[in-house]
Short mmCIF file of C-alpha atoms and ligand atoms in Angstrom, two decimals:
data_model
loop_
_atom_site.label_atom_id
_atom_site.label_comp_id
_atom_site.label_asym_id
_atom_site.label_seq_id
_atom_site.Cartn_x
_atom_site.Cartn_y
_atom_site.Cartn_z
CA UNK N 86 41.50 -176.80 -80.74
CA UNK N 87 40.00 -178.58 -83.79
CA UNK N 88 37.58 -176.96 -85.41
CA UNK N 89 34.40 -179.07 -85.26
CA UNK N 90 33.10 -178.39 -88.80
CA UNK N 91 37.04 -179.67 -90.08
CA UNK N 92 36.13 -182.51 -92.53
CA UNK N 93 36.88 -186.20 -91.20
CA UNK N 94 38.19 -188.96 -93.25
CA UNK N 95 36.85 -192.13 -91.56
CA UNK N 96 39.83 -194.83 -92.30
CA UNK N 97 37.90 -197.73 -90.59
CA UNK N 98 36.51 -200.27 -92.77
CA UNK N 99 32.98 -198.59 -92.97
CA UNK N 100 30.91 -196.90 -92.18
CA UNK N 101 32.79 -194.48 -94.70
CA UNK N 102 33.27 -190.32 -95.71
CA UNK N 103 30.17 -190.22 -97.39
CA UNK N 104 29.97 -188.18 -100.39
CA UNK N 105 27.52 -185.11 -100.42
CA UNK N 106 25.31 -186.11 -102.31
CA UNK N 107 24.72 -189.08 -100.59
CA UNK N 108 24.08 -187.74 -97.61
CA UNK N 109 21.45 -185.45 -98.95
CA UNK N 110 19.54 -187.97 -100.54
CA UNK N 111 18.53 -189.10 -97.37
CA UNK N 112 16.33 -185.94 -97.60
CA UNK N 113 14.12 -187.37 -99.78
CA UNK N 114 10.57 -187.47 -99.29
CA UNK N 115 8.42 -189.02 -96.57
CA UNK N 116 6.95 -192.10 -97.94
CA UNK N 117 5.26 -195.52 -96.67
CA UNK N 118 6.58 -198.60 -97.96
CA UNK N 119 3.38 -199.86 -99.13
CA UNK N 120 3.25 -197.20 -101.75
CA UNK N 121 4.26 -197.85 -105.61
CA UNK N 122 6.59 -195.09 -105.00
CA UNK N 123 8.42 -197.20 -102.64
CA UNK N 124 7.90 -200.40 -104.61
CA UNK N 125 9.74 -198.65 -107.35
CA UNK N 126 12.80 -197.76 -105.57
CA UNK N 127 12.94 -201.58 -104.00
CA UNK N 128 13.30 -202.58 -107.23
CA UNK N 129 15.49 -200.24 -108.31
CA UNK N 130 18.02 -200.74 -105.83
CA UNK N 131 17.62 -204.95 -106.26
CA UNK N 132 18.31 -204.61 -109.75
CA UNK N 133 21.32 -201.90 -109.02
CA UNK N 134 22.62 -204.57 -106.55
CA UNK N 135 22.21 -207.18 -108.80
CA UNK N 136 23.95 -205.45 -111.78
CA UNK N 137 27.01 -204.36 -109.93
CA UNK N 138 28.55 -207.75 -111.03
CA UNK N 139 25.99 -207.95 -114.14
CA UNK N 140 27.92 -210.79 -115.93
CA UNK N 141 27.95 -212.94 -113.32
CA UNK N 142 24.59 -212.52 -111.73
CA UNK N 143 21.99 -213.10 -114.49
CA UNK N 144 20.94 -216.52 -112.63
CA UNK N 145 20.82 -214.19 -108.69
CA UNK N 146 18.23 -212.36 -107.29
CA UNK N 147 19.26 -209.48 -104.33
CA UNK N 148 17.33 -210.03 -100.89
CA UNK N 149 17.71 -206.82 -99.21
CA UNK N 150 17.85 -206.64 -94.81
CA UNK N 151 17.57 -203.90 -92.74
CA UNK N 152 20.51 -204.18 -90.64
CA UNK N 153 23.96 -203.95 -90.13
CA UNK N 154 26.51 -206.78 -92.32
CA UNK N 155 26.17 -208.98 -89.96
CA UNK N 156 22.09 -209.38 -90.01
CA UNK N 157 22.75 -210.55 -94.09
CA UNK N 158 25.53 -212.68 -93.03
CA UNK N 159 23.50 -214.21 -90.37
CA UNK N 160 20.23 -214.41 -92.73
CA UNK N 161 22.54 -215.97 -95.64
CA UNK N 162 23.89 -219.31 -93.07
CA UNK N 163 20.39 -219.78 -91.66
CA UNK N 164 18.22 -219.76 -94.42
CA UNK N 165 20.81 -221.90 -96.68
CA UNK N 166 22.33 -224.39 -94.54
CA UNK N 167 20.43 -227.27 -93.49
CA UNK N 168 20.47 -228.69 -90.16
CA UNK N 169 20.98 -232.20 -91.42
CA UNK N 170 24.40 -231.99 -93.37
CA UNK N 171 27.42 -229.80 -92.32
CA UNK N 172 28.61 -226.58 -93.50
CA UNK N 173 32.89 -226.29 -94.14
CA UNK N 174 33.33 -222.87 -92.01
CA UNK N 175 37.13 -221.83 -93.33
CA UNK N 176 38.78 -219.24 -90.95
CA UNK N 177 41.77 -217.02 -91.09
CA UNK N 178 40.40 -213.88 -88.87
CA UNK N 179 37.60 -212.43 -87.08
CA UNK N 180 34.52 -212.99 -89.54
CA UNK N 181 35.55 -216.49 -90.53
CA UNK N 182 35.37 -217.35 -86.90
CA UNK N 183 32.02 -215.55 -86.30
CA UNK N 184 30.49 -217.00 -89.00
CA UNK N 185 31.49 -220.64 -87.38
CA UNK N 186 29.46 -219.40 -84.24
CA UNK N 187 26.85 -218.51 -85.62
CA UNK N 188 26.20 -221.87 -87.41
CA UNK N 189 26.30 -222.86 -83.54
CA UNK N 190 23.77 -220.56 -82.31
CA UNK N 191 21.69 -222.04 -85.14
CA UNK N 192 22.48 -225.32 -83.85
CA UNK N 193 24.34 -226.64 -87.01
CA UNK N 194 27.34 -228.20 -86.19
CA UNK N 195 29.82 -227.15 -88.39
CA UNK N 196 33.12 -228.36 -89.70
CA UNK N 197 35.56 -225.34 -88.80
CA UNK N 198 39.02 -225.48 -90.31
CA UNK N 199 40.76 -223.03 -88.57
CA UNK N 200 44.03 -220.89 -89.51
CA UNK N 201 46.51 -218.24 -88.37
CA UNK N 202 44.98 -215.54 -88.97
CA UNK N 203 48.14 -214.29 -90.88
CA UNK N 204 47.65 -217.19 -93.09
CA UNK N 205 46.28 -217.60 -96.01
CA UNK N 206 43.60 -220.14 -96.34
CA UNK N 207 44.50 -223.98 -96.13
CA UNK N 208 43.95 -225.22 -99.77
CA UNK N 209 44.95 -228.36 -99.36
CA UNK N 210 43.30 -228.47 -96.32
CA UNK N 211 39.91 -227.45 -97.85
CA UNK N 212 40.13 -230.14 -100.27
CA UNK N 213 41.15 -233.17 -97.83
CA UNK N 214 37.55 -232.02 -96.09
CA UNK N 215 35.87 -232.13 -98.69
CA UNK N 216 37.18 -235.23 -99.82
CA UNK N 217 36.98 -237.16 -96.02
CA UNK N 218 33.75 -235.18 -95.77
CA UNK N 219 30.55 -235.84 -98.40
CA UNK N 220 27.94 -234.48 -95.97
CA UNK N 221 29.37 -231.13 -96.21
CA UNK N 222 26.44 -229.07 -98.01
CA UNK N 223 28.41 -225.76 -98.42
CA UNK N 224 32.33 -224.24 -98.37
CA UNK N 225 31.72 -221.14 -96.30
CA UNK N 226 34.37 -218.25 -96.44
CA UNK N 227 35.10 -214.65 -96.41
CA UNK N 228 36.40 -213.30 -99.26
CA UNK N 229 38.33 -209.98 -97.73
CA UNK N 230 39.07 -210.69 -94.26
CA UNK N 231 38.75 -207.27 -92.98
CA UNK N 232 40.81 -208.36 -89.85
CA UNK N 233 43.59 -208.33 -91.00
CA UNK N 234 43.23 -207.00 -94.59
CA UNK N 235 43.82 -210.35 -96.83
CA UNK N 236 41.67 -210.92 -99.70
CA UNK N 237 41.24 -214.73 -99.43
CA UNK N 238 42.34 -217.08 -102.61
CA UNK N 239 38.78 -217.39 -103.61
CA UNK N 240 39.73 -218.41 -107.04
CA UNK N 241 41.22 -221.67 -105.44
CA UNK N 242 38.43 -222.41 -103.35
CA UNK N 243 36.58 -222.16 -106.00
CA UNK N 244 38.07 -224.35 -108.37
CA UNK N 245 37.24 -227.21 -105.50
CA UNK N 246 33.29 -225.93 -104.62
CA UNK N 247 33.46 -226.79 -108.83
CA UNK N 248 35.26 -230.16 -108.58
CA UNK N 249 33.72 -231.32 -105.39
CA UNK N 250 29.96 -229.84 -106.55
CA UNK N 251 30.11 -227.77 -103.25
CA UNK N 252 28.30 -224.74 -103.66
CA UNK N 253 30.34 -221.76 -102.29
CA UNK N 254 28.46 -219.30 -98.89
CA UNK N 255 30.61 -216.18 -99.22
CA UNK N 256 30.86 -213.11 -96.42
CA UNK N 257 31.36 -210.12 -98.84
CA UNK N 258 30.85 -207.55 -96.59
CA UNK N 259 33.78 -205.77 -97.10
CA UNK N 260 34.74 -206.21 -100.39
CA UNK N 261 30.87 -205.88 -102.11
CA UNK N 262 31.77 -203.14 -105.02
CA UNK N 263 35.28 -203.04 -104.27
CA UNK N 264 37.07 -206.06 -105.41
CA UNK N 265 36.08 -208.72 -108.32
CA UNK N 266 33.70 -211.28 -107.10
CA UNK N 267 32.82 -213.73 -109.73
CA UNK N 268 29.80 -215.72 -108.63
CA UNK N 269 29.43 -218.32 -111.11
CA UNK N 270 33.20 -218.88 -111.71
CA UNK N 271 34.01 -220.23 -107.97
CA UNK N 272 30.36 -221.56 -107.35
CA UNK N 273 28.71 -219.50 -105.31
CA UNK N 274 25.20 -220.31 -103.74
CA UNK N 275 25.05 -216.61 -102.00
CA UNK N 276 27.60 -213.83 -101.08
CA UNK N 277 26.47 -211.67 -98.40
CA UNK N 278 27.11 -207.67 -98.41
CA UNK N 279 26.20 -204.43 -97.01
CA UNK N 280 25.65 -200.81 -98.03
CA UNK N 281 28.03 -198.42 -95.87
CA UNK N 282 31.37 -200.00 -97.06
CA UNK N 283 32.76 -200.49 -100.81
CA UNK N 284 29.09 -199.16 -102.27
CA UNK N 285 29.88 -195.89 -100.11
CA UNK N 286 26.14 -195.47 -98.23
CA UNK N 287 25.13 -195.05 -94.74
CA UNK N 288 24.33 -198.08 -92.45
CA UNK N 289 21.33 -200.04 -92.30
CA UNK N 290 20.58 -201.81 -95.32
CA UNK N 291 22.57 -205.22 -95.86
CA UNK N 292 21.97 -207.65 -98.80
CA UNK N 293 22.22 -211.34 -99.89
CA UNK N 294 22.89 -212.14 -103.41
CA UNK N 295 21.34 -216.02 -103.74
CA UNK N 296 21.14 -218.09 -106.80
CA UNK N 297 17.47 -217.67 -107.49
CA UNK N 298 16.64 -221.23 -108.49
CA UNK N 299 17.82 -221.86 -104.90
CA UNK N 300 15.31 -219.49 -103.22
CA UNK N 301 12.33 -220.56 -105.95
CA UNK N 302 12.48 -224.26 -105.51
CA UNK N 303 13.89 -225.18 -102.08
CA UNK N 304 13.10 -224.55 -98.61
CA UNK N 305 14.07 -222.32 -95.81
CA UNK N 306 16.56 -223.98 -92.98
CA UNK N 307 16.14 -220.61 -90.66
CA UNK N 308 14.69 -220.45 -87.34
CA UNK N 309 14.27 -216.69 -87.72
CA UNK N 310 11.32 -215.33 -89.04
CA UNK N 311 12.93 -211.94 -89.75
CA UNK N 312 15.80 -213.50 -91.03
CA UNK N 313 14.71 -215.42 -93.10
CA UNK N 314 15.80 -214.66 -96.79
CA UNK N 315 12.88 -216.82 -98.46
CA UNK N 316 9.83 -215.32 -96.86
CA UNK N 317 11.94 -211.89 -97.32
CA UNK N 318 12.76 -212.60 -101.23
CA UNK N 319 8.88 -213.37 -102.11
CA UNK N 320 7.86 -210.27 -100.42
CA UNK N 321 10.42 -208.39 -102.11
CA UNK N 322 9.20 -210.12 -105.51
CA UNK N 323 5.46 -209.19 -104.53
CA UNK N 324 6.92 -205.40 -104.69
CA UNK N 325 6.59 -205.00 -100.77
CA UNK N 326 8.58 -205.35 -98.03
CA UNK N 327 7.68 -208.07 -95.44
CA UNK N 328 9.21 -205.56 -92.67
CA UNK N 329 9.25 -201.53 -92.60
CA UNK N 330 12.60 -200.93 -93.97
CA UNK N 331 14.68 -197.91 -93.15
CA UNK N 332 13.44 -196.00 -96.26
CA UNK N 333 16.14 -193.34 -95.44
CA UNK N 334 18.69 -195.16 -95.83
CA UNK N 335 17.16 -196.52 -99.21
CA UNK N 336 17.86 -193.15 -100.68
CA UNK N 337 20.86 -192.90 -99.99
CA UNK N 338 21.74 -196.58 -101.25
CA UNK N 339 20.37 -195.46 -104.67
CA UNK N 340 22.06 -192.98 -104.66
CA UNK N 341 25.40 -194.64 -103.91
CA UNK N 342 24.61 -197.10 -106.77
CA UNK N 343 24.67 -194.58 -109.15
CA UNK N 344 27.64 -193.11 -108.09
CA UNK N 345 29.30 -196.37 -107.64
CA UNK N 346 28.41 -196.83 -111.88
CA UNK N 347 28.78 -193.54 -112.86
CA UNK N 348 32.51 -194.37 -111.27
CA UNK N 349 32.50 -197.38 -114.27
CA UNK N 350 32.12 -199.93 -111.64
CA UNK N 351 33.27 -202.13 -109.09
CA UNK N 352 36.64 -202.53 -111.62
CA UNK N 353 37.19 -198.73 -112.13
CA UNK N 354 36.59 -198.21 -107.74
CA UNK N 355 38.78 -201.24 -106.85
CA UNK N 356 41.65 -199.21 -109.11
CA UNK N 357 40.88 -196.21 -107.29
CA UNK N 358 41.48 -198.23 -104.16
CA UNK N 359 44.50 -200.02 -105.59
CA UNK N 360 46.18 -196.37 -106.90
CA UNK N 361 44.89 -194.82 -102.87
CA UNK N 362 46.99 -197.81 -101.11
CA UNK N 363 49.67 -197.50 -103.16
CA UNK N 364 50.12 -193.73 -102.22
CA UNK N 365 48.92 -194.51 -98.44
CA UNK N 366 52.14 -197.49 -98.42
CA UNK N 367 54.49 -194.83 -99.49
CA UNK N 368 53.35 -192.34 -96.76
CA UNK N 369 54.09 -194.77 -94.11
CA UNK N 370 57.41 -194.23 -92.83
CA UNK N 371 59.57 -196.94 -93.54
CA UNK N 372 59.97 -198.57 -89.77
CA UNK N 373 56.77 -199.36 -89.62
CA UNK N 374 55.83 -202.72 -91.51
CA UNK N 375 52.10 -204.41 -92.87
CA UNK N 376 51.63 -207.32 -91.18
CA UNK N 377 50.88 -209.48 -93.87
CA UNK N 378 53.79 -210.17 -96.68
CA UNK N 379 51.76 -210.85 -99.20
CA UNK N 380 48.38 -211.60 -100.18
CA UNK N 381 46.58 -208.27 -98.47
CA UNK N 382 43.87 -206.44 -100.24
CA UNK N 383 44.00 -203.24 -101.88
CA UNK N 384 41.00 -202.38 -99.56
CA UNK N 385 42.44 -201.98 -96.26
CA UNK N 386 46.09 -202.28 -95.17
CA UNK N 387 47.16 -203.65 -91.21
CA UNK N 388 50.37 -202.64 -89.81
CA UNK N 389 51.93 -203.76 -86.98
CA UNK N 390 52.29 -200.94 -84.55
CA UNK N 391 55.54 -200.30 -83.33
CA UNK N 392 56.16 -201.16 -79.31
CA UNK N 393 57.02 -197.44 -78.41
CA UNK N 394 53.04 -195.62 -79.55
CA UNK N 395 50.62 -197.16 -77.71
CA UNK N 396 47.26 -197.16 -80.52
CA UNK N 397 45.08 -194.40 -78.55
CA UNK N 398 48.16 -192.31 -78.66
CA UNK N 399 48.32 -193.04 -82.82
CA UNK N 400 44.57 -192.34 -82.66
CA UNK N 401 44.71 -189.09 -80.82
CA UNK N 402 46.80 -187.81 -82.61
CA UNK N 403 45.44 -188.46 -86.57
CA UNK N 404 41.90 -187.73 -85.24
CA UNK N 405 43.16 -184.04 -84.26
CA UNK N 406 44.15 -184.01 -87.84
CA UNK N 407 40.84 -185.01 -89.10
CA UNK N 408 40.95 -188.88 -89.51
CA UNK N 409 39.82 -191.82 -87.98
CA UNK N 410 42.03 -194.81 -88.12
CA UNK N 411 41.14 -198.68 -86.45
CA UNK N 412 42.53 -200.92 -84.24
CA UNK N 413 43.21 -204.40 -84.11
CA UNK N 414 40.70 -206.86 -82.86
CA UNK N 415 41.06 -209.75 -80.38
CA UNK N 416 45.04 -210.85 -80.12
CA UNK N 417 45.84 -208.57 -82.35
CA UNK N 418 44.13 -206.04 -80.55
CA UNK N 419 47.22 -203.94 -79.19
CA UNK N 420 49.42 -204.75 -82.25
CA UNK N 421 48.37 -203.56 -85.09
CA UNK N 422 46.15 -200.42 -86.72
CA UNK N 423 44.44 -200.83 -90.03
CA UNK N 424 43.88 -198.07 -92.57
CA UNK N 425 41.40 -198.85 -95.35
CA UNK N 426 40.88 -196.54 -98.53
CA UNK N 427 36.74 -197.23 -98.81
CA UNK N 428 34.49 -194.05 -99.40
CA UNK N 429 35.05 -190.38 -100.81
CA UNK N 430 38.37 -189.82 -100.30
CA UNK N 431 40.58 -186.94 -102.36
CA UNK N 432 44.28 -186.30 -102.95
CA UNK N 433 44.06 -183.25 -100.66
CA UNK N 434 42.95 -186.01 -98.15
CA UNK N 435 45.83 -188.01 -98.70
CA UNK N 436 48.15 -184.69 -98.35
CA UNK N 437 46.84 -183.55 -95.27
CA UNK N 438 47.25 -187.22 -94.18
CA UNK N 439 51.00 -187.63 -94.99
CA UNK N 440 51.41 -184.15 -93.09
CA UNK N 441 49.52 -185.69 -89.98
CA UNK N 442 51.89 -189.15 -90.56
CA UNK N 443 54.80 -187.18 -90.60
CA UNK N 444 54.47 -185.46 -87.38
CA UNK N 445 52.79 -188.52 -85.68
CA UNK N 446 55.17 -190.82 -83.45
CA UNK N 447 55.08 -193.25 -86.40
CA UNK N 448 57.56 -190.26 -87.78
CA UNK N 449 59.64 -189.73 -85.22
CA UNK N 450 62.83 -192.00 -84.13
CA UNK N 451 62.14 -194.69 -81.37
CA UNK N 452 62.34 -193.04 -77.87
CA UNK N 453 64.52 -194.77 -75.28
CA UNK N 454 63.36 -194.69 -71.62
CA UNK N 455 60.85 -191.56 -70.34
C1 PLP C 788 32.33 -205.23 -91.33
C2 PLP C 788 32.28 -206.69 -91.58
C3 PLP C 788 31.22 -207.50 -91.14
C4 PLP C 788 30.16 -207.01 -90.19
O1 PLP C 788 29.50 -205.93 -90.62
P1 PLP C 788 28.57 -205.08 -89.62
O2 PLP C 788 28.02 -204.10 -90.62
O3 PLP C 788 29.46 -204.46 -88.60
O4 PLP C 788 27.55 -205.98 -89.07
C5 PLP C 788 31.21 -208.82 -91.51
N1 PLP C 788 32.18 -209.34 -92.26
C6 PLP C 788 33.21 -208.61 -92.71
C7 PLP C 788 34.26 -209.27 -93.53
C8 PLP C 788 33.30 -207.26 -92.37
O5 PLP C 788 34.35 -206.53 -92.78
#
């Protein structure tokens, strides 16, 4: 029987183990959000977001959501893309492609270039758009492509949003306080990111980073009013929220942020990640391969899952042992499971997980017939 007060180490890509003092701090006091008190904290938390990447983002302002990823995602392509040029959706995975839809939804027609998802992005692809292409308004990407673990080649795609004067949309959602994300460098308009993954909070508060010239001077393309990230941004900058916000989950954000600096940053977390895969690759017995040769994050790792463990077996198993691990999505649904590093995770984690790896099917030599 497992004990139900055993500590579990969620290995998804968010939400993540939350640290204790995070979770407290959604304790905090019962407050309205037209109080000063609240006020206060908003900006707090803006600024926090803001300073995460502090040499970069002097010329941003944060728009904060309540909502999952997805809502700030969402928010970022509808307020920023206009109906009358196209937007350059580039795809290698699941939140490439969704972002492409949702363009649709908004009625936008976009220009979707559309990989393997065990590619990396199309550079030379990018560029012949962009070239055939001068209505495109914006180069819209995801920087880690959580499906199957690559951190795109933003750097590249960058270097053409510069050359072509294309400003950059980025989906950040999963690498947000994890990984370096230099906004001016490659061009970005407005990266889009949430609280319960790299920053290490609960769910329910997303964000927008957007250049604030762009949000003081030109107008709103959404069709949402809740979504919209202008109307949202000069509430914010009025010290109130245009919506009731889940003030909760505000405390615990703050509190996240501080951890997240009193860590030294998104550099010193992404080594902690890089140092946690490197220790999670060499627990993974040698038959079993990442599906990506190169180019994968030091976020989350995919590996293909060998034809003999069917995933809910794989999953059964670890979760008796106290972790959660994730699945593939879509084709690669039955092929693969992903293990990311994100949250508060210990070495006595990572002990009790090689134990649990070692046992596990993954461990044992292939079985022939039943
Ligand atoms: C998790 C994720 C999202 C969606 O986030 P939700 O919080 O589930 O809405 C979007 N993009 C990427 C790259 C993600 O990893």
């Amino acid at each position: 029987m497992t004990d139900p007060a055993a500590r579990v180490c969620l290995l998804n890509p968010g939400p993540v183990t939350l640290t204790e003092t995070v979770r407290k701090a959604m304790l905090g006091p019962d407050i309205c959000h037209r109080e000063p008190v609240f006020s206060d904290l908003m900006n707090r938390i803006r600024n926090q977001l803001r300073e995460v990447y502090a040499e970069e983002s002097t010329a941003y302002s944060a728009v904060l959501t309540t909502g999952s990823g997805t809502s700030a995602v969402e928010a970022m392509l509808g307020t920023l893309v206009p109906h009358d040029q196209r937007a350059l959706v580039c795809c290698n995975g699941v939140y490439g492609e969704r972002m492409a839809n949702m363009l649709l939804l908004q009625q936008k027609e976009p220009l979707v270039l559309k990989g393997e998802w065990t590619a990396p992005l199309d550079i030379d692809a990018i560029e012949k758009m962009l070239k055939q292409n001068p209505e495109i308004s914006h180069v819209v990407v995801v920087h880690h492509e959580t499906t199957t673990g690559r951190l795109n080649d933003l750097d590249a795609v960058g270097a053409l949003c510069h050359r072509y004067e294309t400003p950059m949309l980025v989906d950040a959602v999963s690498s947000f306080g994890g990984a370096d994300l230099p906004l001016k460098r490659w061009n970005v308009q407005a990266c889009a990111g949430t609280a319960n993954k790299c920053l290490h909070s609960v769910p329910g508060i997303s964000f927008t980073l957007v250049e604030t010239a762009r949000l003081e001077t030109q107008q709103s393309h959404s069709h949402s009013l809740y979504l919209d990230l202008i109307t949202n941004h000069n509430a914010q900058c009025s010290g109130f929220p245009a919506f009731t916000p889940a003030i909760q989950t505000l405390y615990a954000l703050e509190q996240a942020l501080v951890e997240l600096a009193e860590e030294g940053g998104w550099f010193a977390r992404s080594e902690s990640y890089r140092q946690r895969t490197e220790l999670l690759l060499k627990q993974i017995p040698e038959r079993v391969k990442t599906l990506l040769d190169e180019g994968h994050s030091q976020i989350l790792t995919a590996f293909n899952l060998p034809d003999d463990i069917p995933f809910d077996d794989l999953y059964d198993h670890l979760r008796a042992d106290g972790f959660v691990i994730y699945a593939g999505q879509k084709q690669l649904m039955d092929k693969i499971f992903r293990l990311s590093v994100m949250g508060d995770l210990r070495n006595d984690d990572f002990q009790r997980l090689h134990q649990s790896l070692s046992r596990s099917a993954l461990s044992s030599p292939t079985r022939t017939g039943h």
